[in-house]
Tab-separated table of C-alpha atoms and ligand atoms in Angstrom:
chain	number	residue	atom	x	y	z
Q	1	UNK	CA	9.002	-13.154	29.625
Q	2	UNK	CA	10.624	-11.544	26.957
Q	3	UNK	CA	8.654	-10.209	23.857
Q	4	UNK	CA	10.485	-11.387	20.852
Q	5	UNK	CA	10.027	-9.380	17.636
Q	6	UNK	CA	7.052	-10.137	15.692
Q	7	UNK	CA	8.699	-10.927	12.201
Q	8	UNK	CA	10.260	-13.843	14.294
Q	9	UNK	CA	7.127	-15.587	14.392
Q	10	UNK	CA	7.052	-15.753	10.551
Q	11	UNK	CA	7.941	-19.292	10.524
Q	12	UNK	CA	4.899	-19.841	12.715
Q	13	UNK	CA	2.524	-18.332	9.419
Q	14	UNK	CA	4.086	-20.317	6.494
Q	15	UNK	CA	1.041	-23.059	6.180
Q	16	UNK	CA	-2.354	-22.469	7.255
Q	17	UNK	CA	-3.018	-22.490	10.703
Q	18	UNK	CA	-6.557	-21.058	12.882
Q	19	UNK	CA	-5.380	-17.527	14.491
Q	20	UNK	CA	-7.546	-16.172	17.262
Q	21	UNK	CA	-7.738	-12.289	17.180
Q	22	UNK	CA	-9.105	-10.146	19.921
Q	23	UNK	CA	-9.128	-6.276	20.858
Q	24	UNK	CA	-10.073	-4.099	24.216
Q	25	UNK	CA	-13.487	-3.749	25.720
Q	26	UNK	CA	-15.642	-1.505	24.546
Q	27	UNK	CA	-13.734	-1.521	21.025
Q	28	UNK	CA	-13.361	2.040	18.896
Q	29	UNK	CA	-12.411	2.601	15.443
Q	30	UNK	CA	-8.694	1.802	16.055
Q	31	UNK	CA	-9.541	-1.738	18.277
Q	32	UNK	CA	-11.821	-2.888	15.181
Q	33	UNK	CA	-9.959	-1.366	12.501
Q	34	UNK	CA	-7.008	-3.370	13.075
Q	35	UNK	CA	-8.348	-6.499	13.982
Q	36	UNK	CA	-10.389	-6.861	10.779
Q	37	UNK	CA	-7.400	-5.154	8.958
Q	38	UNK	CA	-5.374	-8.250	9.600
Q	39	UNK	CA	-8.475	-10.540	9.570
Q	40	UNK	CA	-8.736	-9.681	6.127
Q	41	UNK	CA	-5.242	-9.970	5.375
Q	42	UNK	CA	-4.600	-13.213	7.342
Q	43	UNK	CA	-7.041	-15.037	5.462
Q	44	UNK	CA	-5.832	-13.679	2.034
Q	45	UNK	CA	-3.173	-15.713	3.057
Q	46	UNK	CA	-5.088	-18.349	3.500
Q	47	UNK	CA	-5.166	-18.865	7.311
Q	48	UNK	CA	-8.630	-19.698	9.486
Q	49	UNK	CA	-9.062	-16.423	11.541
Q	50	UNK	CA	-11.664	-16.132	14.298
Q	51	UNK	CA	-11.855	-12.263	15.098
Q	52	UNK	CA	-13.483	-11.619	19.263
Q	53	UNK	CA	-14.426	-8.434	20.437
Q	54	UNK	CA	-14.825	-8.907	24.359
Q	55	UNK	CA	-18.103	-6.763	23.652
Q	56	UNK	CA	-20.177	-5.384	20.827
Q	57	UNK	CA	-19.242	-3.621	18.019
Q	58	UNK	CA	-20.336	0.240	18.144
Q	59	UNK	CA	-22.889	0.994	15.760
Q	60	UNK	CA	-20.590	3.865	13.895
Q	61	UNK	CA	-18.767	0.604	12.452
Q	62	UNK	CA	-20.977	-1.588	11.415
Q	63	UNK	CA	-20.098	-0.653	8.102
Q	64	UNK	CA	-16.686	-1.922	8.144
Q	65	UNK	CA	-15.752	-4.541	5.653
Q	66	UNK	CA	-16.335	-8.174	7.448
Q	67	UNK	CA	-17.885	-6.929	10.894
Q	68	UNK	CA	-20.230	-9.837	10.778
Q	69	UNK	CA	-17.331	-11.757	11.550
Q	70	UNK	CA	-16.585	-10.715	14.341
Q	71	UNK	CA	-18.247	-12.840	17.109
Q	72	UNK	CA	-19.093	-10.779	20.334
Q	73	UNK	CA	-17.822	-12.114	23.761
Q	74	UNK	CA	-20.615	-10.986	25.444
Q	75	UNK	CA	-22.776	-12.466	23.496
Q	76	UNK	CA	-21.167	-15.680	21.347
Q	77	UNK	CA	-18.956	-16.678	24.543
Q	78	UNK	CA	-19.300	-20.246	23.568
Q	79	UNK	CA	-18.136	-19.681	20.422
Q	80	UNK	CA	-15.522	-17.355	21.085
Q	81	UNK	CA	-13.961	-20.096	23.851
Q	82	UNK	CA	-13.935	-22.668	21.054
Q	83	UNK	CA	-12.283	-20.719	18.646
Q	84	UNK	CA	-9.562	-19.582	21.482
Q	85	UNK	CA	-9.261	-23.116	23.040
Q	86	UNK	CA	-8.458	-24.442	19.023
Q	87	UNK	CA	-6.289	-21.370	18.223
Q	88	UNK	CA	-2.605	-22.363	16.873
Q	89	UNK	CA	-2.113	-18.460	17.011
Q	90	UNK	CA	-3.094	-15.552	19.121
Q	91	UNK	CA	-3.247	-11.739	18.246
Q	92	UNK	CA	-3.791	-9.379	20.299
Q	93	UNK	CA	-4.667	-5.834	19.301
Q	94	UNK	CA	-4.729	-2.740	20.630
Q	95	UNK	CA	-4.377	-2.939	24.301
Q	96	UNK	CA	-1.298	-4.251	26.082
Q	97	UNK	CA	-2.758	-5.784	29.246
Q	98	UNK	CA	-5.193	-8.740	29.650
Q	99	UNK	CA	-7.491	-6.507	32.039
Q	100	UNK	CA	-8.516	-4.477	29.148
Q	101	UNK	CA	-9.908	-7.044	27.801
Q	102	UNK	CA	-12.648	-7.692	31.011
Q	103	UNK	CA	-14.198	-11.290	30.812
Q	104	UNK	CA	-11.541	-12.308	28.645
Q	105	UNK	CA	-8.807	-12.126	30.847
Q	106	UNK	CA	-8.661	-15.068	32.506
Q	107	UNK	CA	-8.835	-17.592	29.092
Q	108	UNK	CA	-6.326	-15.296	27.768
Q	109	UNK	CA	-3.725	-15.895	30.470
Q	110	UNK	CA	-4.287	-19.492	30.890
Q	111	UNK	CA	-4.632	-19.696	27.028
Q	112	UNK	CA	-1.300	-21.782	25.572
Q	113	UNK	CA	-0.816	-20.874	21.926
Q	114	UNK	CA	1.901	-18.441	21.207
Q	115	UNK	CA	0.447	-14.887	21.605
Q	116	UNK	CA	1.411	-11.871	19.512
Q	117	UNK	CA	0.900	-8.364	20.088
Q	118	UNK	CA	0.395	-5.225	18.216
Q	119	UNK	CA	-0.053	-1.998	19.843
Q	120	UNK	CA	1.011	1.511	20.593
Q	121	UNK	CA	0.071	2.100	24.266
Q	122	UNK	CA	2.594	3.246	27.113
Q	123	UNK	CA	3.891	-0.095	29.154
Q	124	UNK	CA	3.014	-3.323	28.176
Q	125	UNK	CA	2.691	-6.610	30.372
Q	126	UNK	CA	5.800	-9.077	29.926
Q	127	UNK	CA	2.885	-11.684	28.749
Q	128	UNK	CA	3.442	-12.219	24.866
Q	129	UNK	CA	5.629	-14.031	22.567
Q	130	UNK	CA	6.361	-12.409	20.441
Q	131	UNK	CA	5.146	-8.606	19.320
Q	132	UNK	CA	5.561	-4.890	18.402
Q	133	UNK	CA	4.717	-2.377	20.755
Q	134	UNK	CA	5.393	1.383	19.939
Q	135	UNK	CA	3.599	4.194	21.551
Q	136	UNK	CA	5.132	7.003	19.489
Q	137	UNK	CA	3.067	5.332	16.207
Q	138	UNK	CA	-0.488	7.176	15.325
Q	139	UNK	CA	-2.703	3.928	16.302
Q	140	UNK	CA	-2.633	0.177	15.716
Q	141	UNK	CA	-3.826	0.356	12.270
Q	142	UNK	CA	-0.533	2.100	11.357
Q	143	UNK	CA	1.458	-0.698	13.246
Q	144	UNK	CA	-0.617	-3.432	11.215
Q	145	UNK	CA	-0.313	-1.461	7.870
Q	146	UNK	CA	3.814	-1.887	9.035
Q	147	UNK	CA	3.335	-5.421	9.580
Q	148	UNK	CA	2.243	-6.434	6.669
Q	149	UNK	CA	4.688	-3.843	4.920
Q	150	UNK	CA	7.365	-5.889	6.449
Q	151	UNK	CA	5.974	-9.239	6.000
Q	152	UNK	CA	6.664	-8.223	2.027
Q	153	UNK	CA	3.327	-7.974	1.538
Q	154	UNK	CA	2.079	-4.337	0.645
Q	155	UNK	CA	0.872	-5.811	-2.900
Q	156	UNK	CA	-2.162	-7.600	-0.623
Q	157	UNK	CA	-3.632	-4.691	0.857
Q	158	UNK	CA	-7.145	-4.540	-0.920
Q	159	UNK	CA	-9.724	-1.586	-0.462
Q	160	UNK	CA	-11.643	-3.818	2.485
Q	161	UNK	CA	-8.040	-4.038	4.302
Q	162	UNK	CA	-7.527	-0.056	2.703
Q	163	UNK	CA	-11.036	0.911	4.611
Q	164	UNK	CA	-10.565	-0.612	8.057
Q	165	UNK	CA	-6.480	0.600	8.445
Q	166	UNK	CA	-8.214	4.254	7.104
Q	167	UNK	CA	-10.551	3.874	10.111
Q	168	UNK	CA	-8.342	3.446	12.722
Q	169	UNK	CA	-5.998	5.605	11.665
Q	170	UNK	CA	-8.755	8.159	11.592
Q	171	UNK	CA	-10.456	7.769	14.614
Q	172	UNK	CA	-7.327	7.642	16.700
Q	173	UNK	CA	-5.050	10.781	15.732
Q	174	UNK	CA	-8.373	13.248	15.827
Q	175	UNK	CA	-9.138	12.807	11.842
Q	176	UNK	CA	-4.782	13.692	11.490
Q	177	UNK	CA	-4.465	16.409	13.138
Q	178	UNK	CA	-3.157	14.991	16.928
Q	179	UNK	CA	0.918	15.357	17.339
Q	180	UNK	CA	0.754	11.184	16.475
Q	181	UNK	CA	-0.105	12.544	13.369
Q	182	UNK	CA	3.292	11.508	11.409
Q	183	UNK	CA	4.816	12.002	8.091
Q	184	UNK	CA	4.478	7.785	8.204
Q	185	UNK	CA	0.751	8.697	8.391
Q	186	UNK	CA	-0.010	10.485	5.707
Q	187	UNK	CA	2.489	8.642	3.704
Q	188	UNK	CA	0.754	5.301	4.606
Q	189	UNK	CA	-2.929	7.207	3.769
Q	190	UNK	CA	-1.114	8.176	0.264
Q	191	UNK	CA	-0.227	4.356	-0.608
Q	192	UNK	CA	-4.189	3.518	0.371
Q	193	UNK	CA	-5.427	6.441	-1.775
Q	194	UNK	CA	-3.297	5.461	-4.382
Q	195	UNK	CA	-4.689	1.584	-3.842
Q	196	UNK	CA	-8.477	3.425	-4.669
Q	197	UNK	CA	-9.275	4.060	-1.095
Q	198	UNK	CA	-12.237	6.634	-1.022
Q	199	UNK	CA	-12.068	8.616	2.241
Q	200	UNK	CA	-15.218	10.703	2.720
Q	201	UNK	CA	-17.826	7.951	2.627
Q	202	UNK	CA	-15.570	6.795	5.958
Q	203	UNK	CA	-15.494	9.898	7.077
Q	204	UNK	CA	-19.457	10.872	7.232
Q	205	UNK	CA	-20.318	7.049	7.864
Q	206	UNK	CA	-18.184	7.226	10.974
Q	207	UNK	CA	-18.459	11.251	12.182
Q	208	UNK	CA	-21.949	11.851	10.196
Q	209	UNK	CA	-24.188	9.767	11.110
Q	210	UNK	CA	-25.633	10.716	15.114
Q	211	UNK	CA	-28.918	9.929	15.742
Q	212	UNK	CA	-30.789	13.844	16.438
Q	213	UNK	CA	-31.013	12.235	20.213
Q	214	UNK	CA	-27.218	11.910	20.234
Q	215	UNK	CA	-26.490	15.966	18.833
Q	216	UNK	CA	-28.901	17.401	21.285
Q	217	UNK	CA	-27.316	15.108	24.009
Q	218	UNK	CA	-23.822	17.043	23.522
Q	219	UNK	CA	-25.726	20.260	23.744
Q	220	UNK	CA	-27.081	19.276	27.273
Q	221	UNK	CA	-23.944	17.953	28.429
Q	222	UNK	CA	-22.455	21.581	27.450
Q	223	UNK	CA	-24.937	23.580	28.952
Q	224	UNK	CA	-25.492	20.943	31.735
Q	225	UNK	CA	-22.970	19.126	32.687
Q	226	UNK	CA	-19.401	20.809	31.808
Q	227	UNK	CA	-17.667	22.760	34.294
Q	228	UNK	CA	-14.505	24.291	33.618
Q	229	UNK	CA	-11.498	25.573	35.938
Q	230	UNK	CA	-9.162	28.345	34.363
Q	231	UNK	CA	-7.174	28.295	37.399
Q	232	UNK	CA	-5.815	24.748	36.749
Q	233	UNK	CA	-6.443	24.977	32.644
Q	234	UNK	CA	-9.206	21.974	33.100
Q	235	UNK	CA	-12.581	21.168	32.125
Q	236	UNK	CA	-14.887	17.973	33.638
Q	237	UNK	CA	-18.369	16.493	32.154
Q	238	UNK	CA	-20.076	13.956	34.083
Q	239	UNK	CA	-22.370	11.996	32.987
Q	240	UNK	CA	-24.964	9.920	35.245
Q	241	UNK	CA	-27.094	7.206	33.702
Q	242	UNK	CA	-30.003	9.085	34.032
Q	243	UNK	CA	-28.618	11.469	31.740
Q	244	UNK	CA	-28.238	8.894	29.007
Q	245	UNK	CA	-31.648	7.543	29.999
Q	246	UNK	CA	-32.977	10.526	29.396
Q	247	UNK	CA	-31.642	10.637	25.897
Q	248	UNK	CA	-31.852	7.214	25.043
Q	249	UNK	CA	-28.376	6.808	24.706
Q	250	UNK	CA	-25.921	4.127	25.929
Q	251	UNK	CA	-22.523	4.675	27.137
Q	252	UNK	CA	-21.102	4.390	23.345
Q	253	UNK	CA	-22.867	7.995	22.533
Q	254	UNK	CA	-20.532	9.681	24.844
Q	255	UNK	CA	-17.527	8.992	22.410
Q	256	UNK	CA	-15.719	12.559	21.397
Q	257	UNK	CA	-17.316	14.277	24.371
Q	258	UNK	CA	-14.130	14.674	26.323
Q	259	UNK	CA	-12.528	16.739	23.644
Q	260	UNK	CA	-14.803	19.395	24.016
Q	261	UNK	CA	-13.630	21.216	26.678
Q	262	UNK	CA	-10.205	21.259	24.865
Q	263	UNK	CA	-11.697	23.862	22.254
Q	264	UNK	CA	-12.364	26.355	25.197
Q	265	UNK	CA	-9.152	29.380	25.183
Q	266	UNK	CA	-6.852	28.033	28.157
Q	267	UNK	CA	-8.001	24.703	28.806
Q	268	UNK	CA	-5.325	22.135	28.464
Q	269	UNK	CA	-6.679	19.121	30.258
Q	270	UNK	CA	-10.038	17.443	30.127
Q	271	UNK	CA	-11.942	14.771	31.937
Q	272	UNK	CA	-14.804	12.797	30.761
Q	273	UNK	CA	-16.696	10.971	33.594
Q	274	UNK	CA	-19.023	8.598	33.061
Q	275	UNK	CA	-21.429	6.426	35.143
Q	276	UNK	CA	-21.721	2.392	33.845
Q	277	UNK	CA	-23.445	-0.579	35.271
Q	278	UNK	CA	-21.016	-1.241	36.842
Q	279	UNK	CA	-18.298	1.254	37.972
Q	280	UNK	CA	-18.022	4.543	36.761
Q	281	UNK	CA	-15.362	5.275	33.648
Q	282	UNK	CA	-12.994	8.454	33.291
Q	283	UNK	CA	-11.371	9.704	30.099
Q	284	UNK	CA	-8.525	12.557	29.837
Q	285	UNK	CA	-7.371	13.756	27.595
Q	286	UNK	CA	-4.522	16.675	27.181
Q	287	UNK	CA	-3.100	19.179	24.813
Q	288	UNK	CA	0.617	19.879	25.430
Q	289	UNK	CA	2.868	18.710	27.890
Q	290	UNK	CA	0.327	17.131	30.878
Q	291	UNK	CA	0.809	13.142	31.358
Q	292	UNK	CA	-2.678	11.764	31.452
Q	293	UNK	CA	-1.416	8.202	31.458
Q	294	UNK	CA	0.464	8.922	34.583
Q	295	UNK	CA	-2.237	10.649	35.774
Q	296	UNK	CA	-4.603	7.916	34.856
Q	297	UNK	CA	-1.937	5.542	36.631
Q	298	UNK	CA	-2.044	7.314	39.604
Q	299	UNK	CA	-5.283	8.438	40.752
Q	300	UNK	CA	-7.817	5.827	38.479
Q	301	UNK	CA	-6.234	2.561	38.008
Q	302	UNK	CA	-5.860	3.279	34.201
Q	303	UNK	CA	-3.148	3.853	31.273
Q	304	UNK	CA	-3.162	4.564	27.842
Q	305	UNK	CA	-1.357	7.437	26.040
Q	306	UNK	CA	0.790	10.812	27.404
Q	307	UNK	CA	-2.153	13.321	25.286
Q	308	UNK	CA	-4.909	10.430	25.970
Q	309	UNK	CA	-6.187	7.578	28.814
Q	310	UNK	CA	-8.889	6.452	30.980
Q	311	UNK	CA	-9.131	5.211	34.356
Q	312	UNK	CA	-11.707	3.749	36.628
Q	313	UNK	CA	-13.461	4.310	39.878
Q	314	UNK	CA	-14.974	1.568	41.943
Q	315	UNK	CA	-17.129	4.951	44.005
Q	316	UNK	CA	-20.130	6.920	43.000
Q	317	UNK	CA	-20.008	8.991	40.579
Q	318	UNK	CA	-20.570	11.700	43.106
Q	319	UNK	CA	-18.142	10.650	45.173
Q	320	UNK	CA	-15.560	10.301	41.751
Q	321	UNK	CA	-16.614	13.255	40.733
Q	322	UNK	CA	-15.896	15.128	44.747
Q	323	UNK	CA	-12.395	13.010	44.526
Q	324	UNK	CA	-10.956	13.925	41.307
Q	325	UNK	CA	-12.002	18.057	42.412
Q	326	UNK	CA	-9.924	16.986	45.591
Q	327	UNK	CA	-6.786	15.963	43.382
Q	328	UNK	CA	-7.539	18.256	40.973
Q	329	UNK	CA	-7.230	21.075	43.669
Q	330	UNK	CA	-3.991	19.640	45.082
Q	331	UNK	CA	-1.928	18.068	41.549
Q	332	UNK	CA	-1.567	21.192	39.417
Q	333	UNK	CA	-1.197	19.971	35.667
Q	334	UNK	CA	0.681	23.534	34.488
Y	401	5GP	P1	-10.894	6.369	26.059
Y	401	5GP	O1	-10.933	7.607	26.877
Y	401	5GP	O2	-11.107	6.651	24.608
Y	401	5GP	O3	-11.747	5.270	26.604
Y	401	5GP	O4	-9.418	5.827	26.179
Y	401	5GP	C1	-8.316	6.615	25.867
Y	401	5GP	C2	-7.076	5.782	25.867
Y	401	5GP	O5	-6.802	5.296	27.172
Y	401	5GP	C3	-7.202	4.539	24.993
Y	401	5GP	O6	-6.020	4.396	24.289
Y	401	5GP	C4	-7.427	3.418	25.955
Y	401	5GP	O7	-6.868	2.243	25.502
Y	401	5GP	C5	-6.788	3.887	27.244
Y	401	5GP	N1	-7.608	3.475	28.385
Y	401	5GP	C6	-8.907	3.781	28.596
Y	401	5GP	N2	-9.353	3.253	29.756
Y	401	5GP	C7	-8.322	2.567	30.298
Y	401	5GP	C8	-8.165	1.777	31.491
Y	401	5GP	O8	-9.082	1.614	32.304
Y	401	5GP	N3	-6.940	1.228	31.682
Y	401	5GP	C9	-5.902	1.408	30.819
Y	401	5GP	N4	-4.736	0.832	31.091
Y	401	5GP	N5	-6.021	2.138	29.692
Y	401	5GP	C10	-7.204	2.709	29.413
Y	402	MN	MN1	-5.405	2.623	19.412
């Protein structure tokens, strides 16, 4: 299937119709940013929207304008089935393959309604409609910010809209400073300043706001758990569930870990591992001219970005942990 451009599917928005919106697992800033960005803006124009994260929202954005709307998969999946079996209209944010989207997948692809797509990740699936995929842009905020742009509609972006775009944008380019970091960017954070858009409360309510638990957890994983190899520029922390146990923590509080080992002198490429319920989760993340996404591709079953991906590993996380040294020893990333 071909993806047609999304403005095509204008004529599909010009009287009311119930729009089904959904994101990846385990959702960050950018997956919930954007999805209650153009919540908010789809039912300014007076559409029914019924917003799905395939699991809970992290507690970091539980501030976010309109996040008791969104109805959990994990938890609401009767709900969420209702609202996708009535849907005229699917979005899809954020993630360019139905497996990201774990026990969603399978409604999703038997699912009939015309299904759009917004996102910025490397390769998508020939499965939608009609969409906009562009993995040079900063995050999907930007691309929704652009949507509605190009829909003519800039004059509807309110400060809730304002605050979940900022969010995204935010959490995905490294607070501005990552290479995605455009002069689109700032010039799209300039038109939300100038709409009244406060940063720093999003800022500390998203960055500031660890539980002590969670700070002394990155201290241990520093001390404990990091080990770093000059000789191929790379840095790994693994993390078993009794670690998080041990803290109290759940998987969530090891967001931003894996860019530690990027502020260490030489190290270019870094490698979060992490041990779930049920298979055990790598992030990597580069500086400079190493593919993760290929790398992810490769060796973990994953995607994502060139500078930023994750993979997965059906082993232990010993045995992950033995395998990626293994590849790590033989797949030189200078
Ligand atoms: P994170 O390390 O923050 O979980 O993910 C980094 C980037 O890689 C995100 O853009 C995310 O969408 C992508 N990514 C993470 N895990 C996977 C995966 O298992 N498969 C694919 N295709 N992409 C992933
Ligand atoms: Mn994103």
């Amino acid at each position: 299937m071909t993806m047609k451009p999304i403005l095509e599917a204008k004529n599909l928005l010009t009287s009311p119709k119930k729009i089904f919106i959904t994101t990846h697992h385990k959702p960050d800033g950018d997956a919930i940013g954007s999805m209650l960005a153009l919540h908010h803006y789809l039912q300014i124009k007076g559409h029914h929207v019924y917003s799905v994260a395939p699991s809970e929202v992290p507690e970091f954005l539980e501030w976010l304008p309109g996040v008791q709307q969104v109805i959990n998969y994990e938890a609401q999946a009767t709900e969420a089935q209702t609202a996708l079996h009535n849907a005229d209209i699917i979005f899809c944010l954020d993630f360019n393959d139905f497996s990201r989207t774990k026990l969603l997948e399978p409604l999703l692809a038997a699912a009939t309604a015309p299904k759009l797509l917004i996102d910025h990740h490397l390769f998508p699936k020939p499965v939608w409609d009609f969409g906009t995929s562009r993995p040079e842009k900063s995050s999907t905020c930007e691309m929704v910010y652009d949507y509605i742009n190009e829909m003519g509609d800039n004059a509807l972006i309110n400060l809730d809209i304002a605050k979940c775009l900022y969010t995204g944008a935010m959490t995905d380019t490294g607070s501005f400073r990552f290479p995605c970091t455009s002069g689109d960017v700032h010039r799209m954070i300039a038109d939300l300043l100038d709409k009244g858009l406060v940063q720093g409360p999003i800022h500390e309510a998203v960055y500031d706001s660890w539980s002590a638990d969670r700070m002394r957890f990155v201290g241990y994983s520093l001390i404990e758990k990091m080990e770093l190899f000059p000789k191929w520029s790379a840095g790994i922390i693994a993390i078993s569930r009794k670690d998080l146990k041990l803290f109290g923590l759940n998987t969530g509080d090891t967001e931003g870990l894996v860019q530690y080992p990027l502020s260490v002198r030489g190290i270019s490429f870094s490698t979060l591992i992490t041990e779930r319920s049920d298979e055990v989760k790598l992030s990597f993340r580069s500086k400079g001219d190493f593919n993760v996404n290929e790398f992810a591709r490769t060796h973990f079953q994953g995607g994502g970005h060139f500078n930023a991906s994750g993979g997965k590993s059906s082993e232990s996380l010993n045995d992950t942990i033995l395998r990626f040294k293994q590849i790590l020893s033989e797949f030189h990333p200078r």
